[in-house]
C-alpha cells in the first residue's frame, strides 16, 4: 500500500488522472469481476487503466457470446458504464490532460440511450448485423435480390458500414435515422436490450407504442412478432393480466363412480343469510337464518337443514339432524371458509366460523363419533367442490324467486326449503334425450331415495292385502327395481361424465418447487397481489399437481394452481 501511495505521489499529472480513472472504473465492477481481474493481472505492480480497459473489452465479448439478458457486462450495459466513467472524469481541454488513456475515455456530455458514444454503439449494431445477418450482407454485396432485400430496399451505409433500410420515406423531411433506420436481427441479444429499453422508456406501453418508438431509428426483422413476444415476458405488464397455471380437470373421486347407498359420501356447504320473522304477528323481531346443504356424491340427492346462527353448536345440531334422518355418512367434504371472500359482514362471519380451528376440531370430533371422516378442500378453491356449489346456486335461485323479498316465519321458511328439496331431488341427473323412442321416465335422485321422483304422483298399485305376492317376493321386486336404477345410473349418467367439459387444453408450463408466482386474490386489485415462492407440490392420484404450498413474507399459504401465476421471466 505504501508503494502504491509513493507511486501515486511521484507520478506525473497524466498518470495521476489515469490512476484515478482506474480506481473509479474498478469500483464499478462486481466482486466477481474484480476477483477475475485480479487473477488476470500481476499484483506485484500497480495495474494500469489500459489493462483494465482491455479486461472490460474481453468481458464485453464474452457477454455477447453468451447473449444473456441478465448479464451486467452486456453490450449496452458496458457502454453505459464506460460512459458514466467518462462523464465523471470529463475535464475541459488543457495542455496537462493529454494522457493517451484519458483521451480515449473522454466522454460525451449526453448519456441518454439515444446519445451513447456513436462509434461504440454503432460497433455493437455492426457486430450484431455481421453475426445474425451475414447472409443479407452477402446478398447486398453480391447484388442478389432476396425477398428481404427487395421489400426493404436494404443497402450498406458507406460511412458506418451498417445495413440500413431504403424504403418509401427517402424524399420525406424526417430525420436521417427515420428515413433510413438501422436493420436489427430478429432474435438477438442486442435487439432484446433495445426493445427492453424502449419499453421502459415509454412507461410499459403496448406493442404498438414500443414498435412505433423503435422504428424512429431501427427496423427489426419481424418486428411485430418480436416486440409482442418480448413484451409478454415483462413482469410488470404481466402483473396486470397474469395467466395462472392451467392443470387439466381432475379425475372423479372413487365415491362418485361406484354405486352406494344415498348420502354415504356427502359434501356440505352454507347458504345465506336469509331474513325471517320470529312469528307471524306484526312488529315481531327479524331473525337471520342460514341454509345447510348436504349433497350425495353418487346420486346427487340433496338434503337441506336450517341453522339459526353461524355458531359451531348450531352447525353440529344441523349435522346431527341430518345423520338421524339419512344415516351416518362415511365421508364428508367441505371447504374451510376462506372462499367466502365477499365484502358483506355476514360472509366474513361465515368465513371466520368455517376457518376457525376450534370449529374444525369440534366438527371433526363430532363426525368421528359417528364413524365419519371429514375432509377439507384447499383454500380459495371452490371448483374443488363444484358438486355442492351447483346445488347451492340452484337452491338460492329458487329461494329468491319464491320469497320475492318477503320475510317468512321460521315454519313457513322450513316448509319452503323442504319443497325446494323435493323439487331438486326430482330433477334429471343427466341430459334428457330428445328421441321419443327412449325411456320417457328420466333418472332422478328421487329414484335412489323412494324409487321415483318425489314430485311425481303416487303409483297406481293395488291394496297390499289383496296381493298374492309374499313379502319376500315384494322385497325381491323392490331390490330388482333398485338394481335397475343403478344399472341405468352406470349406463346413462356415469358414462356422460367421461368427457372433459373444460380445462382440457394442455399447458406447457409445469409448476416447479422454487418457482416465483403471483397469488391471485379475489378481493384485491391485480397490482396489490402478492408474490410467493412454491415450496411444496401435492400430486393427485393421476400424478398431476393441482395444489401447492406457497411461501410468502407473511407465512406459508396453501393455494390451488388455478390461483398461482408464474412470472414469465423464469
XYZ file of C-alpha atoms in Angstrom:
570
model
C 0.000 0.000 0.000
C 2.905 2.374 0.791
C 4.397 1.613 -2.592
C 1.077 2.445 -4.243
C 0.889 5.792 -2.416
C 4.512 6.586 -3.303
C 3.867 5.749 -6.948
C 0.771 7.929 -6.865
C 2.593 10.906 -5.335
C 5.584 10.637 -7.640
C 3.543 10.121 -10.812
C 3.114 12.949 -13.332
C -0.305 14.556 -13.745
C -1.242 12.396 -16.761
C -0.561 9.183 -14.819
C -2.398 10.617 -11.798
C -5.571 11.021 -13.847
C -5.108 7.511 -15.214
C -4.733 6.286 -11.641
C -7.987 7.941 -10.535
C -9.771 6.724 -13.639
C -8.602 3.168 -12.954
C -9.904 3.076 -9.408
C -13.224 4.629 -10.364
C -13.818 2.086 -13.136
C -12.522 -0.721 -10.901
C -15.047 0.189 -8.173
C -17.930 -0.161 -10.663
C -17.118 -3.820 -11.272
C -18.956 -6.542 -9.422
C -16.962 -8.501 -6.791
C -16.880 -11.493 -9.125
C -15.361 -9.454 -11.957
C -12.902 -7.825 -9.535
C -11.638 -11.243 -8.498
C -11.399 -12.272 -12.131
C -9.414 -9.125 -12.960
C -7.080 -9.630 -10.006
C -6.384 -13.191 -11.147
C -5.517 -11.994 -14.680
C -3.243 -9.102 -13.644
C 0.059 -9.498 -11.797
C -0.402 -7.822 -8.407
C 3.290 -7.146 -7.891
C 2.811 -3.896 -9.759
C 0.062 -1.280 -9.865
C -2.426 -2.140 -12.666
C -2.886 0.387 -15.399
C -6.062 1.750 -16.956
C -5.001 0.128 -20.228
C -5.045 -3.300 -18.591
C -8.447 -2.648 -17.038
C -9.815 -1.372 -20.357
C -8.567 -4.500 -22.143
C -10.195 -6.642 -19.456
C -13.529 -4.817 -19.894
C -13.411 -5.354 -23.644
C -12.744 -9.036 -23.066
C -15.719 -9.327 -20.695
C -17.887 -7.483 -23.211
C -17.035 -10.041 -25.892
C -17.770 -12.922 -23.513
C -21.137 -11.414 -22.605
C -22.137 -11.008 -26.246
C -21.217 -14.594 -26.961
C -23.368 -15.806 -24.081
C -26.217 -13.495 -25.102
C -27.523 -13.412 -21.572
C -30.081 -10.722 -20.982
C -29.338 -10.520 -17.274
C -25.588 -10.168 -17.678
C -24.259 -6.859 -16.388
C -21.403 -6.990 -18.860
C -23.651 -6.966 -21.938
C -23.090 -4.561 -24.772
C -25.259 -1.635 -23.775
C -24.589 -2.035 -20.061
C -20.869 -1.969 -20.823
C -21.247 1.180 -22.905
C -23.302 2.807 -20.174
C -20.676 2.055 -17.513
C -17.902 3.419 -19.658
C -19.962 6.495 -20.464
C -20.622 7.223 -16.783
C -16.943 6.895 -16.006
C -16.155 9.207 -18.897
C -18.616 11.849 -17.738
C -17.230 11.726 -14.216
C -13.699 12.385 -15.407
C -14.646 14.911 -18.096
C -12.467 17.997 -17.933
C -12.015 20.917 -20.326
C -9.182 20.521 -22.722
C -5.916 21.723 -21.310
C -2.272 21.005 -22.051
C -1.987 18.771 -18.990
C -4.911 16.468 -19.917
C -3.071 14.776 -22.744
C -2.821 11.230 -21.336
C -3.498 8.774 -24.205
C -5.702 6.571 -21.997
C -7.576 9.580 -20.601
C -8.173 10.978 -24.064
C -9.521 7.579 -25.156
C -12.142 7.720 -22.397
C -13.161 11.328 -22.913
C -16.926 11.472 -22.546
C -19.795 12.868 -24.464
C -21.786 15.242 -22.218
C -25.067 13.402 -23.001
C -25.671 9.944 -21.578
C -29.190 9.217 -22.853
C -29.692 5.941 -24.677
C -30.102 7.667 -27.991
C -26.856 9.621 -27.400
C -24.387 6.969 -26.372
C -20.957 7.463 -27.933
C -21.857 6.784 -31.532
C -18.747 4.820 -32.505
C -19.283 2.399 -29.598
C -22.994 1.868 -30.221
C -22.534 1.644 -33.985
C -19.921 -1.034 -33.412
C -22.449 -3.029 -31.367
C -25.005 -2.821 -34.172
C -22.310 -3.662 -36.715
C -21.313 -6.794 -34.798
C -24.954 -7.856 -34.354
C -25.598 -7.473 -38.088
C -22.476 -9.408 -39.006
C -23.358 -12.186 -36.573
C -27.023 -12.717 -37.472
C -27.439 -11.073 -40.886
C -24.325 -12.245 -42.705
C -26.473 -13.738 -45.490
C -28.081 -10.338 -46.066
C -24.610 -8.770 -46.314
C -23.614 -11.332 -48.934
C -26.827 -10.708 -50.867
C -26.224 -6.949 -50.919
C -22.548 -7.222 -51.857
C -23.279 -9.898 -54.432
C -26.214 -7.903 -55.784
C -28.527 -10.831 -55.248
C -32.148 -9.958 -54.765
C -33.653 -11.827 -51.811
C -37.137 -11.190 -50.534
C -35.907 -9.219 -47.516
C -33.568 -7.039 -49.603
C -36.286 -6.301 -52.181
C -39.069 -5.492 -49.720
C -36.990 -3.138 -47.558
C -34.527 -1.809 -50.146
C -31.569 -2.694 -47.954
C -28.186 -1.112 -48.549
C -24.879 -0.774 -46.695
C -24.122 2.702 -45.421
C -20.662 3.637 -46.770
C -19.898 5.834 -43.721
C -20.667 3.316 -40.963
C -20.873 0.012 -42.895
C -24.273 -0.583 -41.279
C -27.190 -2.218 -43.083
C -29.959 0.336 -43.434
C -33.467 0.419 -44.913
C -34.229 2.459 -48.008
C -37.997 2.388 -48.157
C -40.605 4.849 -49.364
C -39.651 7.704 -46.983
C -36.457 8.729 -48.784
C -37.940 12.010 -50.073
C -39.555 12.945 -46.750
C -38.307 15.610 -44.340
C -37.868 13.118 -41.498
C -34.632 12.584 -39.619
C -31.989 10.571 -41.424
C -32.354 7.673 -38.954
C -36.107 7.617 -39.565
C -35.746 7.638 -43.348
C -33.001 5.000 -43.265
C -33.296 3.066 -39.984
C -30.678 0.524 -38.975
C -31.628 -3.111 -39.536
C -31.644 -5.319 -36.439
C -31.857 -9.139 -36.444
C -34.960 -10.842 -35.137
C -33.794 -12.728 -32.061
C -30.510 -11.157 -30.996
C -29.374 -10.098 -27.557
C -28.800 -6.516 -28.647
C -32.277 -6.391 -30.178
C -33.821 -7.587 -26.930
C -31.909 -4.967 -24.942
C -33.060 -2.194 -27.270
C -36.681 -3.362 -27.104
C -36.497 -3.568 -23.330
C -35.111 -0.041 -23.048
C -37.750 1.402 -25.384
C -40.481 -0.422 -23.469
C -39.356 1.069 -20.152
C -38.804 4.479 -21.710
C -42.435 4.513 -22.889
C -43.744 3.587 -19.415
C -44.509 -0.021 -20.329
C -46.644 0.884 -23.303
C -48.094 -1.811 -25.502
C -46.523 -3.403 -28.575
C -47.759 -0.662 -30.919
C -46.295 2.145 -28.798
C -42.986 0.349 -28.341
C -42.672 -0.596 -32.009
C -43.550 2.931 -33.123
C -40.816 4.365 -30.927
C -38.275 1.813 -32.142
C -38.952 2.477 -35.831
C -37.836 6.058 -35.445
C -34.311 4.671 -35.506
C -34.356 0.897 -36.034
C -36.094 -1.636 -38.225
C -36.366 -5.070 -36.631
C -36.887 -8.070 -38.877
C -40.341 -9.461 -37.980
C -40.604 -6.582 -35.556
C -44.254 -7.009 -34.575
C -43.831 -10.617 -33.504
C -40.505 -9.971 -31.806
C -41.801 -6.999 -29.795
C -45.005 -8.821 -28.832
C -43.065 -11.891 -27.691
C -40.573 -9.826 -25.709
C -43.231 -7.699 -24.009
C -45.087 -10.828 -22.949
C -42.114 -11.559 -20.670
C -42.291 -8.214 -18.858
C -43.100 -8.897 -15.203
C -44.730 -5.510 -14.562
C -47.024 -5.795 -17.576
C -47.729 -9.434 -16.769
C -48.970 -8.485 -13.296
C -51.861 -6.508 -14.816
C -53.145 -9.562 -16.704
C -51.473 -12.606 -15.152
C -52.079 -16.051 -16.597
C -52.408 -18.788 -13.962
C -51.413 -22.380 -14.262
C -53.951 -24.476 -16.136
C -53.783 -28.049 -14.878
C -56.276 -30.412 -16.533
C -59.602 -31.168 -14.922
C -59.202 -33.660 -12.109
C -60.384 -37.229 -12.077
C -63.659 -38.060 -10.364
C -63.173 -39.405 -6.832
C -63.978 -43.043 -6.222
C -67.072 -42.154 -4.181
C -68.655 -40.601 -7.282
C -68.065 -43.563 -9.558
C -69.344 -46.552 -7.537
C -72.973 -47.386 -6.623
C -73.609 -46.812 -2.919
C -76.420 -46.019 -0.584
C -77.651 -42.444 -0.610
C -75.647 -39.941 1.447
C -72.803 -42.343 2.160
C -70.348 -39.687 0.887
C -71.609 -36.110 1.020
C -70.465 -32.552 0.508
C -71.723 -29.818 2.831
C -71.954 -26.068 2.330
C -73.685 -22.982 3.707
C -76.020 -20.508 2.000
C -77.419 -17.286 3.348
C -78.225 -15.352 5.394
C -81.972 -15.031 4.778
C -84.134 -12.656 6.797
C -87.127 -14.255 8.517
C -89.524 -13.113 11.249
C -89.787 -14.764 14.630
C -93.604 -15.054 14.373
C -96.464 -14.217 12.041
C -97.524 -11.244 14.156
C -96.759 -7.677 13.166
C -93.867 -5.938 14.789
C -92.028 -9.141 15.583
C -88.263 -9.274 15.570
C -86.340 -10.096 12.424
C -84.006 -13.071 12.544
C -81.314 -14.409 10.265
C -81.475 -17.971 9.015
C -78.857 -19.983 7.156
C -79.309 -22.972 4.892
C -77.060 -26.011 5.343
C -76.978 -28.268 2.270
C -75.803 -31.868 2.137
C -75.279 -33.318 -1.366
C -74.843 -37.022 -2.077
C -71.801 -37.792 -4.200
C -73.239 -40.762 -6.093
C -76.917 -39.915 -6.636
C -76.691 -36.077 -6.351
C -79.550 -36.224 -3.860
C -79.980 -33.110 -1.711
C -80.782 -32.693 1.970
C -81.467 -29.249 3.445
C -81.325 -28.146 7.077
C -81.840 -24.746 8.707
C -79.310 -23.137 11.057
C -80.346 -20.090 13.077
C -76.781 -18.861 13.632
C -73.202 -19.251 12.450
C -72.046 -20.806 15.687
C -70.394 -24.181 15.878
C -73.147 -25.688 18.105
C -75.793 -24.657 15.551
C -73.911 -26.395 12.742
C -73.312 -29.534 14.816
C -77.033 -29.641 15.632
C -77.865 -29.459 11.903
C -75.328 -32.194 11.204
C -76.899 -34.428 13.893
C -80.369 -33.936 12.406
C -79.008 -34.921 9.010
C -77.390 -38.083 10.412
C -80.573 -39.047 12.289
C -82.704 -38.749 9.151
C -80.308 -40.018 6.444
C -77.870 -42.185 8.342
C -74.245 -41.582 9.274
C -72.102 -40.733 6.238
C -68.743 -42.351 5.702
C -67.025 -39.294 4.193
C -67.924 -35.595 4.461
C -66.244 -32.959 2.287
C -66.426 -29.212 2.878
C -64.453 -26.049 2.309
C -62.668 -24.289 5.132
C -64.430 -20.981 4.697
C -61.651 -18.997 3.047
C -63.516 -18.988 -0.253
C -66.182 -16.774 1.321
C -64.373 -13.558 0.498
C -67.351 -11.283 -0.123
C -67.453 -7.836 1.312
C -70.655 -8.432 3.305
C -70.235 -8.751 7.061
C -72.211 -11.955 7.210
C -69.895 -13.628 4.748
C -66.958 -12.575 6.887
C -68.651 -14.130 9.912
C -69.210 -17.296 7.899
C -65.575 -17.298 6.857
C -64.411 -16.910 10.453
C -66.669 -19.769 11.550
C -65.578 -22.295 8.940
C -61.898 -21.347 9.153
C -61.850 -21.332 12.960
C -59.564 -24.161 14.199
C -61.811 -24.855 17.190
C -64.819 -25.204 14.882
C -62.911 -27.593 12.644
C -61.711 -29.682 15.604
C -65.185 -29.880 17.167
C -66.719 -30.787 13.792
C -64.117 -33.484 13.196
C -64.610 -34.833 16.718
C -68.384 -34.939 16.313
C -68.002 -36.702 12.967
C -65.566 -39.247 14.367
C -68.140 -40.207 16.985
C -70.422 -41.291 14.130
C -67.561 -43.026 12.310
C -67.288 -40.273 9.715
C -64.099 -38.929 8.155
C -64.114 -35.180 7.499
C -62.151 -33.794 4.548
C -61.433 -30.121 3.799
C -60.741 -28.871 0.295
C -57.867 -26.378 -0.296
C -58.482 -22.688 0.490
C -59.709 -20.422 -2.296
C -60.624 -23.476 -4.402
C -64.423 -23.540 -4.850
C -64.016 -25.593 -8.041
C -62.892 -28.485 -5.839
C -66.457 -28.536 -4.508
C -68.308 -27.935 -7.747
C -70.906 -30.599 -6.946
C -72.306 -28.837 -3.896
C -71.611 -25.343 -5.221
C -74.024 -26.061 -8.096
C -76.688 -27.221 -5.612
C -76.198 -24.065 -3.553
C -76.704 -21.948 -6.675
C -79.925 -23.747 -7.615
C -81.281 -23.566 -4.058
C -80.597 -19.841 -3.709
C -82.255 -19.144 -7.046
C -85.456 -20.997 -6.061
C -85.488 -19.248 -2.687
C -85.085 -15.778 -4.170
C -87.801 -16.363 -6.765
C -90.197 -17.778 -4.184
C -89.662 -15.317 -1.349
C -89.554 -12.167 -3.543
C -88.210 -10.117 -0.637
C -90.867 -11.328 1.813
C -89.973 -12.190 5.392
C -91.366 -15.581 6.208
C -91.625 -17.004 9.678
C -89.466 -19.967 10.611
C -92.208 -22.539 9.996
C -93.013 -21.219 6.512
C -89.308 -20.942 5.713
C -88.701 -24.580 6.633
C -91.725 -25.684 4.593
C -90.411 -23.793 1.573
C -86.975 -25.394 1.936
C -88.458 -28.880 2.097
C -90.445 -28.137 -1.048
C -87.255 -26.967 -2.793
C -85.521 -30.135 -1.619
C -88.252 -32.263 -3.206
C -88.050 -30.303 -6.471
C -84.263 -30.621 -6.733
C -84.432 -34.323 -5.877
C -86.885 -34.763 -8.761
C -84.706 -33.132 -11.412
C -82.978 -35.320 -14.024
C -79.372 -36.082 -13.260
C -78.430 -36.390 -16.945
C -79.455 -34.744 -20.215
C -82.886 -35.790 -21.442
C -82.811 -37.426 -24.848
C -84.981 -35.705 -27.494
C -85.762 -39.092 -29.046
C -89.316 -40.093 -28.132
C -88.479 -43.758 -28.532
C -86.223 -43.621 -25.468
C -87.429 -44.301 -21.988
C -89.748 -41.463 -21.011
C -89.062 -41.762 -17.292
C -85.764 -39.984 -16.781
C -83.469 -40.850 -13.892
C -83.628 -38.563 -10.829
C -82.092 -38.550 -7.334
C -85.527 -39.494 -6.018
C -85.253 -42.911 -7.690
C -82.449 -43.749 -5.239
C -84.482 -42.492 -2.262
C -88.077 -43.694 -2.824
C -87.732 -45.401 -6.250
C -89.476 -42.499 -8.047
C -89.318 -38.687 -8.291
C -90.525 -37.014 -5.116
C -92.870 -34.686 -7.012
C -94.419 -37.498 -9.093
C -97.946 -38.748 -8.481
C -98.212 -41.845 -6.331
C -98.119 -45.071 -8.305
C -101.370 -46.878 -9.025
C -100.763 -50.056 -7.041
C -103.422 -52.398 -5.636
C -104.005 -52.911 -1.960
C -101.076 -54.865 -0.478
C -103.525 -57.142 1.377
C -105.119 -58.121 -1.926
C -101.786 -59.057 -3.484
C -100.964 -62.711 -3.684
C -97.218 -61.946 -3.671
C -95.439 -62.808 -0.446
C -93.433 -60.192 1.467
C -90.239 -61.882 0.372
C -91.346 -61.566 -3.238
C -92.184 -57.897 -2.730
C -88.721 -57.316 -1.231
C -87.130 -59.085 -4.186
C -89.163 -56.887 -6.558
C -88.031 -53.693 -4.813
C -84.429 -54.899 -4.846
C -84.588 -55.641 -8.554
C -86.104 -52.222 -9.191
C -83.290 -50.501 -7.272
C -80.741 -52.565 -9.180
C -82.379 -51.474 -12.420
C -81.953 -47.824 -11.429
C -78.297 -48.353 -10.613
C -77.725 -50.026 -13.964
C -79.311 -47.048 -15.670
C -77.167 -44.759 -13.498
C -73.999 -46.538 -14.671
C -75.111 -46.632 -18.309
C -76.656 -43.162 -18.692
C -75.218 -40.846 -16.029
C -71.767 -42.195 -15.232
C -70.700 -42.561 -18.866
C -71.765 -38.964 -19.549
C -69.123 -37.772 -17.042
C -66.293 -39.139 -19.156
C -65.623 -36.045 -21.276
C -63.620 -33.065 -20.007
C -66.075 -30.180 -20.202
C -63.377 -27.521 -19.642
C -59.676 -27.148 -18.770
C -58.818 -29.658 -21.477
C -56.086 -27.682 -23.239
C -52.517 -28.710 -22.396
C -50.414 -26.171 -20.522
C -46.748 -26.029 -21.471
C -45.891 -24.509 -18.087
C -45.415 -27.051 -15.332
C -45.123 -25.889 -11.708
C -41.764 -26.409 -10.048
C -40.612 -26.113 -6.449
C -38.806 -22.792 -6.023
C -40.779 -21.044 -8.760
C -41.865 -17.445 -8.065
C -45.589 -16.906 -8.608
C -48.233 -14.205 -8.303
C -51.013 -15.171 -5.866
C -54.445 -14.231 -7.194
C -56.786 -12.691 -4.621
C -60.449 -12.091 -5.415
C -60.787 -9.125 -3.052
C -57.685 -7.174 -4.157
C -56.745 -5.309 -7.373
C -54.113 -7.003 -9.562
C -51.266 -4.657 -8.644
C -51.805 -5.496 -4.959
C -51.429 -9.243 -5.437
C -48.509 -10.682 -3.519
C -45.547 -12.669 -4.727
C -44.598 -16.035 -3.309
C -42.349 -18.994 -3.951
C -43.639 -22.538 -4.374
C -42.267 -24.652 -1.528
C -44.251 -27.872 -1.998
C -46.488 -29.575 -4.560
C -49.266 -32.084 -3.909
C -49.659 -34.564 -6.787
C -53.056 -36.200 -7.205
C -53.875 -39.832 -7.972
C -53.029 -39.168 -11.627
C -49.605 -37.695 -10.629
C -50.744 -34.204 -11.671
C -50.283 -31.417 -9.121
C -53.250 -29.108 -8.601
C -52.440 -27.722 -5.146
C -49.242 -26.113 -3.869
C -47.820 -24.580 -0.733
C -46.503 -21.072 -1.329
C -44.024 -19.347 0.953
C -44.679 -15.601 1.398
C -43.200 -12.958 3.717
C -46.281 -13.395 5.948
C -46.143 -17.189 6.150
C -46.985 -20.302 4.157
C -50.233 -20.440 2.163
C -51.967 -23.386 0.541
C -53.472 -22.460 -2.818
C -54.753 -24.241 -5.926
C -52.602 -23.844 -9.010
C -55.528 -22.049 -10.660
C -54.753 -19.163 -8.294
C -50.991 -19.075 -8.987
C -49.432 -17.256 -11.949
C -45.745 -17.954 -12.711
C -43.623 -14.972 -13.680
C -42.745 -15.126 -17.399
C -39.018 -14.398 -16.984
C -38.320 -17.714 -15.253
